[in-house]
Coordinates of C-alpha atoms and ligand atoms in Angstrom, one line a residue:
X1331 CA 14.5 8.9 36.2
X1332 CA 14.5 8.9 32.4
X1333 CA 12.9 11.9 30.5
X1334 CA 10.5 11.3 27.6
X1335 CA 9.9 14.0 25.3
X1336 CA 6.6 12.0 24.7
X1337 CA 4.4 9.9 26.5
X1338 CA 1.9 7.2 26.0
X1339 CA -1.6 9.4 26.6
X1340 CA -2.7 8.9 30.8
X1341 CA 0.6 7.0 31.4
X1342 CA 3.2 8.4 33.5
X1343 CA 6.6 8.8 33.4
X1344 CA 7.6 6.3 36.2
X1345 CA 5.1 4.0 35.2
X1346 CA 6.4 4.2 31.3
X1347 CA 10.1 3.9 32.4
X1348 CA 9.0 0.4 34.1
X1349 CA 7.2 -0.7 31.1
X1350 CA 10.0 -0.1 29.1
X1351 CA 12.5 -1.5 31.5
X1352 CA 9.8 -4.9 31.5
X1353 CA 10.1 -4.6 28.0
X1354 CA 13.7 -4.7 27.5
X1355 CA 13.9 -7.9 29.8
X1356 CA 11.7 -9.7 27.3
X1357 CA 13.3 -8.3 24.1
X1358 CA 16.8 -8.3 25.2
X1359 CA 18.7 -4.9 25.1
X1360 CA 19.0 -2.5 22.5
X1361 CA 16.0 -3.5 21.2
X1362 CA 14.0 -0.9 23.0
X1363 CA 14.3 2.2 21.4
X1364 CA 13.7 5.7 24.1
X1365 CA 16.5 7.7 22.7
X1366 CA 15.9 10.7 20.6
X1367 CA 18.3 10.2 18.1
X1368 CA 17.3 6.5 17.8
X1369 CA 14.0 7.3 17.3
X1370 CA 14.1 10.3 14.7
X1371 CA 13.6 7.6 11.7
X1372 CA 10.4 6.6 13.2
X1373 CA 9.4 10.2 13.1
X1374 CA 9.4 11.1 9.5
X1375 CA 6.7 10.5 6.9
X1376 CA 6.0 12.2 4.0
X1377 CA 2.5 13.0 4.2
X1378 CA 1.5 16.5 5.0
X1379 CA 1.1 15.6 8.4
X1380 CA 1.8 17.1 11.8
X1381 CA 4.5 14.9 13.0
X1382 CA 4.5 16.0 16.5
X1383 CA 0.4 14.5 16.6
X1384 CA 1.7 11.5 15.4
X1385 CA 5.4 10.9 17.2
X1386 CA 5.9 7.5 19.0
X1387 CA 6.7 6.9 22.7
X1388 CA 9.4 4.4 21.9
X1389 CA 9.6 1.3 20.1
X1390 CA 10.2 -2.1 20.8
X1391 CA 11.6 -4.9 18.3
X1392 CA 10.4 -8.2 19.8
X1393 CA 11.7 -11.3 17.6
X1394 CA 9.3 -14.0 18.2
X1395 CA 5.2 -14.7 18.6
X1396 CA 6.4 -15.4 22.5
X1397 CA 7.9 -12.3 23.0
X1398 CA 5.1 -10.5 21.8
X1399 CA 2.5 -12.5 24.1
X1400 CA 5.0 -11.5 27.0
X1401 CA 4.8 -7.6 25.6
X1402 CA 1.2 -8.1 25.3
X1403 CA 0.6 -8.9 28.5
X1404 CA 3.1 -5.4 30.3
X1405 CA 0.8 -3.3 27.8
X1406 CA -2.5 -4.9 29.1
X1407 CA -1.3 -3.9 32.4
X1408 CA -0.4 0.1 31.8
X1409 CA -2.7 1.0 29.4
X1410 CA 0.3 1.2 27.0
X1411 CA -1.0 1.0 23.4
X1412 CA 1.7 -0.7 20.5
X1413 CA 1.4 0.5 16.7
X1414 CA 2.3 -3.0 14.9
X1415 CA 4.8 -2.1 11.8
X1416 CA 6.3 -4.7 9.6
X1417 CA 8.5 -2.6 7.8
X1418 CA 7.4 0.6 8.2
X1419 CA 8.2 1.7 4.4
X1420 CA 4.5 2.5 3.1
X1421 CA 5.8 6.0 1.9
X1422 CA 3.2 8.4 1.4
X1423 CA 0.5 6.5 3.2
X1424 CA 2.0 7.0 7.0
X1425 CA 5.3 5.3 7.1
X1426 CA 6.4 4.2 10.8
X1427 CA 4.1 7.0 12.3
X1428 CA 1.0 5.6 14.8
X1429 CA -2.4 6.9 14.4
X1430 CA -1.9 9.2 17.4
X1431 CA 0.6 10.8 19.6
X1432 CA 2.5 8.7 22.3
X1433 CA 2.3 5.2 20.9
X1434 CA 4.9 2.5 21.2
X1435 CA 5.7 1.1 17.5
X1436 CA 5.9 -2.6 17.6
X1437 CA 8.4 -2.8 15.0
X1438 CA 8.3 -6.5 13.7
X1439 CA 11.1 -6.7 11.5
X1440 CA 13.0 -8.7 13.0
X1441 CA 10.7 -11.6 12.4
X1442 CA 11.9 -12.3 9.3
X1443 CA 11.8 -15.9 8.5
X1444 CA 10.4 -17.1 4.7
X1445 CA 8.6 -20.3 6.8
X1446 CA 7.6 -22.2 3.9
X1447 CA 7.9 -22.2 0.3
X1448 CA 6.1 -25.0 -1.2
X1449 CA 6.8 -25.3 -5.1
X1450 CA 4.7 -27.5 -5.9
X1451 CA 1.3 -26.0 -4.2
X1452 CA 2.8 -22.8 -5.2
X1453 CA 2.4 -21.2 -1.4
X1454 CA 4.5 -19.3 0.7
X1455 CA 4.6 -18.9 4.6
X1456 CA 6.2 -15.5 5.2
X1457 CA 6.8 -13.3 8.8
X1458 CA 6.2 -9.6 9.1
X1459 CA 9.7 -8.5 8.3
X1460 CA 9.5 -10.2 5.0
X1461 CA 10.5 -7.9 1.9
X1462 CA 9.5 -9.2 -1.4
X1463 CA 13.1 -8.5 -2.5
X1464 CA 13.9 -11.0 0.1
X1465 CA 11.1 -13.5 -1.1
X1466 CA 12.8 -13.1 -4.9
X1467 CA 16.1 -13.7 -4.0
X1468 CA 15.1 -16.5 -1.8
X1469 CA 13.1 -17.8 -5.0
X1470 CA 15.8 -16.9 -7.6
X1471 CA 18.6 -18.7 -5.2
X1472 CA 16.6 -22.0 -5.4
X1473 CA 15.6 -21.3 -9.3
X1474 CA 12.3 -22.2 -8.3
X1475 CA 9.6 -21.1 -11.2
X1476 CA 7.6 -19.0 -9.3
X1477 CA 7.1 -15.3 -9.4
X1478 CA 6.3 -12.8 -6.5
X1479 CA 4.0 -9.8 -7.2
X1480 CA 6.0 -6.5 -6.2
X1481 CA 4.1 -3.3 -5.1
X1482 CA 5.7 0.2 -6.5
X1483 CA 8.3 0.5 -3.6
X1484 CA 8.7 -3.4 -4.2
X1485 CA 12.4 -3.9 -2.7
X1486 CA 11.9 -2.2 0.8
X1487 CA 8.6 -3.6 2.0
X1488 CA 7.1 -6.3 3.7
X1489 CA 4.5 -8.7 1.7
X1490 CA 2.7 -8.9 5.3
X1491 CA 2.6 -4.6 5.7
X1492 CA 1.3 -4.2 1.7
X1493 CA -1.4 -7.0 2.3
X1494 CA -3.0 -6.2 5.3
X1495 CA -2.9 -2.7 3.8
X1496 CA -4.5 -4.4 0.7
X1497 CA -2.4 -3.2 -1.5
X1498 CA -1.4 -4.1 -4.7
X1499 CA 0.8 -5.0 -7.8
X1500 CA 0.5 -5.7 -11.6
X1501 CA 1.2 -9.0 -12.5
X1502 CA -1.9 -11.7 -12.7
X1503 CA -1.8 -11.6 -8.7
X1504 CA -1.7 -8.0 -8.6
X1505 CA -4.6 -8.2 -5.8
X1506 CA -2.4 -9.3 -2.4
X1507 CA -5.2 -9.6 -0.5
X1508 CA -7.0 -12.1 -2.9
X1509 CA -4.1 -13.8 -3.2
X1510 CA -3.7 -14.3 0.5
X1511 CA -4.2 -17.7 1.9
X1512 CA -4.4 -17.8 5.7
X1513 CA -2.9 -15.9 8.7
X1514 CA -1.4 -16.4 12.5
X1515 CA -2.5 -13.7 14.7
X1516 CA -1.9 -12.5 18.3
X1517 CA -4.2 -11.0 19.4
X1518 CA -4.5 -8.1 22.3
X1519 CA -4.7 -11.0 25.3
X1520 CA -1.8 -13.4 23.7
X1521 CA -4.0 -15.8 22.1
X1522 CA -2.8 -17.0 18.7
X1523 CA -5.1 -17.6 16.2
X1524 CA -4.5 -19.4 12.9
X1525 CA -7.4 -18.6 9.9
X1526 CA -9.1 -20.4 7.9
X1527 CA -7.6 -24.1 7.6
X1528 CA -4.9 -23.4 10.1
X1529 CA -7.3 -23.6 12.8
X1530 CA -7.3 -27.1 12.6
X1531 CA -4.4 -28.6 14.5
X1532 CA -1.9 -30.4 12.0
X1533 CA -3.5 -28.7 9.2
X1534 CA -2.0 -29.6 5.9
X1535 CA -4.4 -26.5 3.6
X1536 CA -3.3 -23.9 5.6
X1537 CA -1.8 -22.3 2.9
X1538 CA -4.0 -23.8 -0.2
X1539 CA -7.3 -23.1 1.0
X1540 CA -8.7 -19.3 2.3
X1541 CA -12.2 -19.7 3.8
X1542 CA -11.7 -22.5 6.2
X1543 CA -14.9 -23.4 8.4
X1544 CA -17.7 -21.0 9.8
X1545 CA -17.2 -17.1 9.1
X1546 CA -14.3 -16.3 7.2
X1547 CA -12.3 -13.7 9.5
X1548 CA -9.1 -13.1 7.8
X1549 CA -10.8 -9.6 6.1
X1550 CA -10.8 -8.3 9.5
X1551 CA -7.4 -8.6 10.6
X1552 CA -6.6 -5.8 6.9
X1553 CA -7.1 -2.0 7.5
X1554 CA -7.8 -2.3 10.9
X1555 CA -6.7 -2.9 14.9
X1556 CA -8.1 -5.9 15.6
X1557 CA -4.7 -7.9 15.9
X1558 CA -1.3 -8.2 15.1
X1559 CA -0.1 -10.6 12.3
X1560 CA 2.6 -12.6 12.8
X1561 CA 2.2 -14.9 9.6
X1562 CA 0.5 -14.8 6.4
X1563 CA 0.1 -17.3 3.6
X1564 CA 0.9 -16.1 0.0
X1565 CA -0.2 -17.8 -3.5
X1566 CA 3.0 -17.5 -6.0
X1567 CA 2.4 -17.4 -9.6
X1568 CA 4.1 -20.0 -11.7
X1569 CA 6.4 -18.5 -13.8
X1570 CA 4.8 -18.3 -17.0
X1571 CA 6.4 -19.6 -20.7
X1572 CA 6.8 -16.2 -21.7
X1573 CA 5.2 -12.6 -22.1
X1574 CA 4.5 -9.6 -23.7
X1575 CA 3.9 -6.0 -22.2
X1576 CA 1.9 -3.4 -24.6
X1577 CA 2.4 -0.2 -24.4
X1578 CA -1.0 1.5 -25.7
X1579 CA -1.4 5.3 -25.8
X1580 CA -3.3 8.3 -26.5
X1581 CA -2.5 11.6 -27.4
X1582 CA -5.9 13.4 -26.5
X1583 CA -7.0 13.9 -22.8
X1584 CA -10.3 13.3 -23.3
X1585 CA -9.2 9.6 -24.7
X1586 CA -9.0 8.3 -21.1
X1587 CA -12.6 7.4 -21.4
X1588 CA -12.0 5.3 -24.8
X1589 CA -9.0 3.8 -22.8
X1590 CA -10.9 2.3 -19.7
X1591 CA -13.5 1.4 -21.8
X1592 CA -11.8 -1.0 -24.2
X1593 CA -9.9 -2.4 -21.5
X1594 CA -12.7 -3.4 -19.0
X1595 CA -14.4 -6.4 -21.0
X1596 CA -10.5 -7.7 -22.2
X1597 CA -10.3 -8.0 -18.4
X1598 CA -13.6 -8.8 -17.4
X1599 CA -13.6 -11.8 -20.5
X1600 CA -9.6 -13.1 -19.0
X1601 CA -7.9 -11.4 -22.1
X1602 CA -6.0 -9.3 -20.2
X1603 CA -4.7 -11.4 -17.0
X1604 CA -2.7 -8.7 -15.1
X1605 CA -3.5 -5.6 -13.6
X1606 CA -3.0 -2.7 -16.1
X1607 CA -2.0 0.4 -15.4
X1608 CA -2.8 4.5 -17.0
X1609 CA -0.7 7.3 -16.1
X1610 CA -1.0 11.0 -17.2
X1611 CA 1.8 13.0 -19.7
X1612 CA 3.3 14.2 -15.9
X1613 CA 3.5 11.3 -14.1
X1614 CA 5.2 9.5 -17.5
X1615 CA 7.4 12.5 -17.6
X1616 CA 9.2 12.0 -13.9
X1617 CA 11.0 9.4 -15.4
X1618 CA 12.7 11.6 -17.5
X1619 CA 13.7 14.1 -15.1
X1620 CA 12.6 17.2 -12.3
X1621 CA 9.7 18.9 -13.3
X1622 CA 12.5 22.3 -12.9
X1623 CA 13.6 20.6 -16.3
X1624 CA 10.3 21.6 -17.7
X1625 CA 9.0 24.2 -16.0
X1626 CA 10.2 26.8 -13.8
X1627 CA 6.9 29.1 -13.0
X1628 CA 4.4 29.2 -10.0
X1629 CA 1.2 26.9 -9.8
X1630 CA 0.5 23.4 -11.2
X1631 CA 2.8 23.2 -14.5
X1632 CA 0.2 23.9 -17.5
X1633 CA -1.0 20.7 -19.5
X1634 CA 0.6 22.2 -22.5
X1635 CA 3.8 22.5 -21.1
X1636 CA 3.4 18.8 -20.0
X1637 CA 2.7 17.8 -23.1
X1638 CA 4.9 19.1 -25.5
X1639 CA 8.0 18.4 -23.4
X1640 CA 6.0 14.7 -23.3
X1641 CA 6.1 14.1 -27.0
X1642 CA 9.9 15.0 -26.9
X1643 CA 10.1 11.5 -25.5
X1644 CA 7.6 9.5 -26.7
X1645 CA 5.0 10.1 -23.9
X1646 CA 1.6 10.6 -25.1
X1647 CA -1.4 12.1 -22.8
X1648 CA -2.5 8.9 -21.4
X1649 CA 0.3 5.9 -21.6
X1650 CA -1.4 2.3 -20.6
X1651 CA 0.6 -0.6 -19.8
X1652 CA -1.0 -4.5 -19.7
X1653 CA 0.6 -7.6 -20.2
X1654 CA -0.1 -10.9 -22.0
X1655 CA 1.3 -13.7 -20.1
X1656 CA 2.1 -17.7 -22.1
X1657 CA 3.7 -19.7 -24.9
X1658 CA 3.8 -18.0 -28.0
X1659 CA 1.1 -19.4 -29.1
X1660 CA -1.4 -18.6 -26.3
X1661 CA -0.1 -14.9 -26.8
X1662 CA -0.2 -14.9 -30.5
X1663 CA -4.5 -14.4 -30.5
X1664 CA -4.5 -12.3 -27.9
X1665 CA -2.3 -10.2 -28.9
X1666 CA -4.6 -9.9 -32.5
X1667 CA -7.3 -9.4 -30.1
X1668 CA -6.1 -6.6 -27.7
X1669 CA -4.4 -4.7 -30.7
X1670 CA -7.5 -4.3 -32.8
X1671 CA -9.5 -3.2 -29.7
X1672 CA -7.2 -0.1 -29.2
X1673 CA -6.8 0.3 -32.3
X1674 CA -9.9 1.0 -33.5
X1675 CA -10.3 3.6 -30.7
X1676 CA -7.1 5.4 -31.9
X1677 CA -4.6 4.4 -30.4
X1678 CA -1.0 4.0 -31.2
X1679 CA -0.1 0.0 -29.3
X1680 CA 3.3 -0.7 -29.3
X1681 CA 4.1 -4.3 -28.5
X1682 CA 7.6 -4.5 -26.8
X1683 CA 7.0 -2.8 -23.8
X1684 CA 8.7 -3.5 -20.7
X1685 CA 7.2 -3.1 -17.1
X1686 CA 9.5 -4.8 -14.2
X1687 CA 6.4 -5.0 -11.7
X1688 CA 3.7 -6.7 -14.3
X1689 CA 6.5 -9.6 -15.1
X1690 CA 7.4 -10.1 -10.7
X1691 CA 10.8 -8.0 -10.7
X1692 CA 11.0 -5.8 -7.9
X1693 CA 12.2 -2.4 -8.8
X1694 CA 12.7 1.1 -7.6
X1695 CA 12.0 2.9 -10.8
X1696 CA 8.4 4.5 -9.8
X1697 CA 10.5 6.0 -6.7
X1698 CA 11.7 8.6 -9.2
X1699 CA 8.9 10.8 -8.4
X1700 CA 10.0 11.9 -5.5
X1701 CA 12.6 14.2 -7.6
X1702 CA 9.9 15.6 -9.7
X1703 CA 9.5 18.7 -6.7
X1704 CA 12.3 17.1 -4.2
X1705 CA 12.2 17.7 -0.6
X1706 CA 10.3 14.3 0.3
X1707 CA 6.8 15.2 0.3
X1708 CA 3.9 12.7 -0.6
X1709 CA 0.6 12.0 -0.3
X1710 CA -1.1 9.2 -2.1
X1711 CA -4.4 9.9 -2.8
X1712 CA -6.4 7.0 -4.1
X1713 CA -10.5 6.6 -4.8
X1714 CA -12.2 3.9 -6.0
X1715 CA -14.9 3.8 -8.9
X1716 CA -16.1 1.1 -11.5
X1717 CA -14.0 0.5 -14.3
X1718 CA -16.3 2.9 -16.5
X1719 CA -15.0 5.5 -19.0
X1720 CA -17.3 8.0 -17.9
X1721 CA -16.1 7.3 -14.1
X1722 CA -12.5 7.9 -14.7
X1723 CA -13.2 10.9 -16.8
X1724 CA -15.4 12.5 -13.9
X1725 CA -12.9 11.7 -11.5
X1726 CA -9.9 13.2 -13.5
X1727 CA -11.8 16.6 -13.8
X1728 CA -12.5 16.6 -9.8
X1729 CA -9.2 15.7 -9.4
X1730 CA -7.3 18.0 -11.7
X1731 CA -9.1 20.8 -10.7
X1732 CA -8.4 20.2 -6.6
X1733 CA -5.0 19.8 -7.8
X1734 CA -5.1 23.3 -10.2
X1735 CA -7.0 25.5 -7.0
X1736 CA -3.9 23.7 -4.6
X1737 CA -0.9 24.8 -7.1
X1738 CA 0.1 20.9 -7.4
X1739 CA 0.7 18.9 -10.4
X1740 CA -2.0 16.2 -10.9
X1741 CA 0.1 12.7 -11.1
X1742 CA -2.2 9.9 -11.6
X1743 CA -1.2 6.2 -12.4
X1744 CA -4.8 4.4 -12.2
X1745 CA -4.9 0.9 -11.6
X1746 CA -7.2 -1.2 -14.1
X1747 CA -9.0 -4.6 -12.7
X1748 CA -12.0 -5.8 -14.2
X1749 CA -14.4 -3.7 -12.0
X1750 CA -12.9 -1.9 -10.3
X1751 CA -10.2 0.9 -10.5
X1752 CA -8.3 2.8 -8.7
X1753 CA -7.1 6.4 -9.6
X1754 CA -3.8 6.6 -7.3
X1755 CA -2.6 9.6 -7.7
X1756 CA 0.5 11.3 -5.8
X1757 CA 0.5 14.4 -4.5
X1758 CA 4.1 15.5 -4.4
X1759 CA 5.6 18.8 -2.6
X1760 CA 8.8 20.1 -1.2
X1761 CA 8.0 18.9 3.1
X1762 CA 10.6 21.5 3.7
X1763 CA 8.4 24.3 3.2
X1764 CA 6.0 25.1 5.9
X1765 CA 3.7 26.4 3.4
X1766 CA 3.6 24.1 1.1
X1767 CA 3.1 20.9 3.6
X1768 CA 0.0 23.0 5.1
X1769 CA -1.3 23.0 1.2
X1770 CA -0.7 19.5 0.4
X1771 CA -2.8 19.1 3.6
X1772 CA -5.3 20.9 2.6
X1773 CA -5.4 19.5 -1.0
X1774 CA -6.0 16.2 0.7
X1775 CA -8.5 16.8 2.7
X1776 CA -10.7 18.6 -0.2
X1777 CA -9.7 15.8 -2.4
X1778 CA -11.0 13.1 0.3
X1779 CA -14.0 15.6 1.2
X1780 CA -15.2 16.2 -2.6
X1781 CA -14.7 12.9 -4.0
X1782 CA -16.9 11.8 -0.8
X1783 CA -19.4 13.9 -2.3
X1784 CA -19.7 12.4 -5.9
X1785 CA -19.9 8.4 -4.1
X1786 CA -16.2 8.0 -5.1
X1787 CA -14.3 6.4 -1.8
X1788 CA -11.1 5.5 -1.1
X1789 CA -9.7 2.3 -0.5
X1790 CA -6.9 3.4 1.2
X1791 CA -5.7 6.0 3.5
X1792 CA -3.0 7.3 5.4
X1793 CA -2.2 8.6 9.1
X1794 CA -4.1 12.2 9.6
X1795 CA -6.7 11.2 7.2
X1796 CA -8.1 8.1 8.6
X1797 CA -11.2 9.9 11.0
X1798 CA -12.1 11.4 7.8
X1799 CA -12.3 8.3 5.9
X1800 CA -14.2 6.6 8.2
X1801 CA -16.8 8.9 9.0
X1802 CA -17.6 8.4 5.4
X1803 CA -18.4 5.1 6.1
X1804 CA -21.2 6.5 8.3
X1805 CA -22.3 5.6 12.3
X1806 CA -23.2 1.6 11.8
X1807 CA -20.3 0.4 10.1
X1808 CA -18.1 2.6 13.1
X1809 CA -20.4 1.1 16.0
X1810 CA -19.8 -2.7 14.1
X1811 CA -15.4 -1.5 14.2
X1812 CA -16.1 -0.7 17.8
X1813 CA -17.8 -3.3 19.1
X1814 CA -15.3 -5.9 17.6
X1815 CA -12.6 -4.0 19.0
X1816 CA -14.2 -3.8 22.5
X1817 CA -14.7 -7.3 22.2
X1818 CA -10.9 -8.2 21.2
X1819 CA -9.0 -5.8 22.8
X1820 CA -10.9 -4.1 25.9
X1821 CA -8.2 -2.1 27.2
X1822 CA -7.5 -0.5 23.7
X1823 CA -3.7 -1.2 23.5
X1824 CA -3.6 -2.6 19.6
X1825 CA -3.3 0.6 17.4
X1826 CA -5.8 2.9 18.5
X1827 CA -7.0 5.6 15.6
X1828 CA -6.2 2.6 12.9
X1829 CA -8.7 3.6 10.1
X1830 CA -10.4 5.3 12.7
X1831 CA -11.1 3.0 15.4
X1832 CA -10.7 2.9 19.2
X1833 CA -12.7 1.3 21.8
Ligands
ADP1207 P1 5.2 -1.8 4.4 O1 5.4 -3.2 4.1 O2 4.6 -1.1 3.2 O3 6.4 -1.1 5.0 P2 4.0 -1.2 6.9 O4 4.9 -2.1 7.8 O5 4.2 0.2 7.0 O6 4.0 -1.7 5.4 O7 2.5 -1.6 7.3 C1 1.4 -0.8 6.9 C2 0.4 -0.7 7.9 O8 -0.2 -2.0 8.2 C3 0.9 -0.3 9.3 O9 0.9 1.1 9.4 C4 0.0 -1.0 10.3 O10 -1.2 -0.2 10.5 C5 -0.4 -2.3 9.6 N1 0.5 -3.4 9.9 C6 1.7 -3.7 9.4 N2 2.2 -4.8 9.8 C7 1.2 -5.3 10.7 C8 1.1 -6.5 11.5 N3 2.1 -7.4 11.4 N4 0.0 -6.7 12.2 C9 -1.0 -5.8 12.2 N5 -0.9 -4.7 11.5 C10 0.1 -4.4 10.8

């Protein structure tokens, strides 16, 4: 009989070598992974994790909504529970890695079929395997006028992983979720269900209208374990006549306040169309090289180091990119508009930026982080709060200072809607060193822990730190999680531990 270094939990090892030989039959061989060198890839991630709490069983690659109804149905039976990925590339959020220890990943990047484009609706119909590299090609192949919206690792990942993970990019549809438009999902006992107009058979709004009839469900299939999407509806932006990215910046710290604030109400009033974004002096500064090239002493690198070696290049304390998207003429005003604003704050604006993800290129430039320590370790950190001066500056000082007490460099690149933001920041280490992976840890946790404290919560977390975001959300909004899941997936086999919920 086979050996397994790990095991679904309560299954045993017969039963688990039948399940995967069932498996294989309905996947076809090779497509069932049990072999430790196979599976190493699926047993990295660069947050500060344990990976041994979090290694997979085995994974399977099914390449159809059948096959997966057919999966569904062996899992049912031995209580074997399948961590749906779609490409498995969310660095610094999880990666491949399941909630717990002894899952099977349901790798789903095989179904990779663009299932519709229509250019003049301006909707796609993409699978799980989907990258938006993939979706731009396919788009600049056909020279249709329509632009994607790429999240930072843009190339490698999946529209359908970075959506239901509500993430986000920086052009005018920089919000992937509210620029979703209706989903196929299977769901723990093989049913498919289509959202919103989909539901209706020979639908022709699937794609063009969200809410459908009676409650609007698609919310609950994001974050969660509730089912495993097999399809999802995308709105394209039209490629717009022209545009113009503004570089605005700010050579005192405390300026980040004077930054958000003139921003919000250019949003809020349509201005300023695209989701904006501030970084720090540091996290402007890995573009230009290793942080060894600035600083070779112990702790969190001193903000005056940072900053000198920042004006060297042009990189002030706080650097905010927006765009303004049109003719010429559209632009021209606005342009007047948003330039006076900062400047009357004292800012420097410089007009002819350039910013691949606010104008739909897909690019692997913010990657180039990961050499500021080396050694692969991140962590994305990444609370909420209004889009209030005062908010961001709070949040910077809570943040700076868990970084300082941790020895890590405080990297934040905050992302500017109209009322919202959110104040990524990246908490990078060398995951070679024991010590420093334990400390990264631990500089999560406070950071998650403390910003709890002030009201700030997150809107997104990682594997290892998903119980602790959800206790946050207190016992009703966990007994609600629960009782849907019971309800959809009795036997507990979709995910369990996703954002903190099991049956
Ligand atoms: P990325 O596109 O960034 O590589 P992932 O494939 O890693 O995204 O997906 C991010 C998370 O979203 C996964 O860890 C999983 O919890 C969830 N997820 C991804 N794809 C699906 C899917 N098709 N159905 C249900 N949940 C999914």
């Amino acid at each position: 009989m086979a050996e397994f270094r790990v095991l679904p939990h309560s299954v045993a090892a017969q039963d688990f070598a039948a399940a995967l030989g069932a498996f294989e039959k309905i996947v076809g061989v090779g497509w069932v992974i049990a072999d430790e060198a196979r599976l190493a890839p699926y047993r990295k991630a660069m947050l500060p994790v344990d990976i041994a709490a979090h290694a997979p069983s085995a994974v399977v690659m099914p390449n159809s909504v059948e096959q997966i109804q057919q999966l569904l149905k062996i899992a049912n039976a031995h209580r074997i529970p399948f961590w749906p990925i779609s490409t498995g590339r969310n660095f610094g959020y999880g990666s491949a890695l399941p909630a717990t220890r002894g899952q099977v990943v349901l790798d789903l990047k095989r179904l990779d079929r663009i299932v519709a484009v229509d250019p003049e609706m301006c909707t796609a119909l993409v699978e799980p395997g989907v990258t938006y590299q993939q979706l731009y090609d396919y788009l600049a192949e056909r020279n249709l006028p329509l632009w994607i919206d790429p999240p930072g690792p843009g190339p490698l990942v999946s529209l359908v992983g970075n959506t239901l993970e509500r993430g986000g990019g920086n052009t005018p549809y920089g919000d992937h979720f509210e620029f979703a438009c209706g989903m196929e999902v299977v769901l723990a006992d093989g049913q498919v269900l289509r959202t919103g107009m989909g539901a209706l058979p020979g639908s022709n709004s699937w794609q063009c209208f969200k809410f459908g009839f009676g409650p609007y469900l698609d919310g609950m299939f994001t974050q969660s374990n509730f089912g495993i999407v097999t399809k999802l509806g995308v709105w394209l932006m039209p490629r717009p006549a022209g545009h113009r990215t503004l570089l605005v910046q700010y050579d005192d710290e405390a300026d980040l306040a004077k930054a958000v604030d003139t921003i919000r109400p250019l949003r809020m009033g349509g201005v300023i169309a695209n989701t904006g974004v501030v970084g720090n002096a540091a996290i402007a500064l890995t573009g230009v090289g290793p942080r060894s090239q600035f600083y070779q002493g112990q702790g969190a690198i001193p903000k005056e180091v940072v900053l000198t070696a920042a004006r060297k290049f042009g990189i002030a304390a706080w650097n905010m990119t927006f765009s303004l998207y049109g003719t010429e003429e559209q632009i021209a005003p606005n342009l007047k508009i948003v330039t006076e604003a900062f400047e009357r704050t004292g800012a420097r604006v410089n007009p002819d930026a350039y910013n691949a993800a606010q104008v739909g290129v897909p690019s692997l430039t913010t990657l180039s982080i990961l050499d500021w320590v080396g050694g692969g370790g991140l962590a994305w950190f990444s609370p909420v709060s209004p889009t209030r001066g005062a908010d961001a500056v709070k949040q910077q000082q809570l943040a700076a200072a868990i970084h300082v007490d941790h020895g890590f460099d405080y990297m934040p690149g905050i992302t500017l809607n109209a009322r919202d933001m959110q104040h990524v920041m990246a908490i990078l280490y060398d995951r070679n060193v024991e010590e420093q992976t334990r400390r990264a840890d631990s500089c999560m946790k406070t950071l998650i822990r403390q910003f709890a404290r002030h009201g700030y919560g997150v809107y997104r977390t990682g594997q290892g730190y998903m119980d602790e975001a959800a206790k946050q959300s207190g016992p009703v909004a966990a007994q609600v999680n629960r009782a849907i899941k019971r309800a959809l997936d009795p036997n507990g086999i979709l995910a369990p531990g996703k954002s903190g919920i099991t049956i």
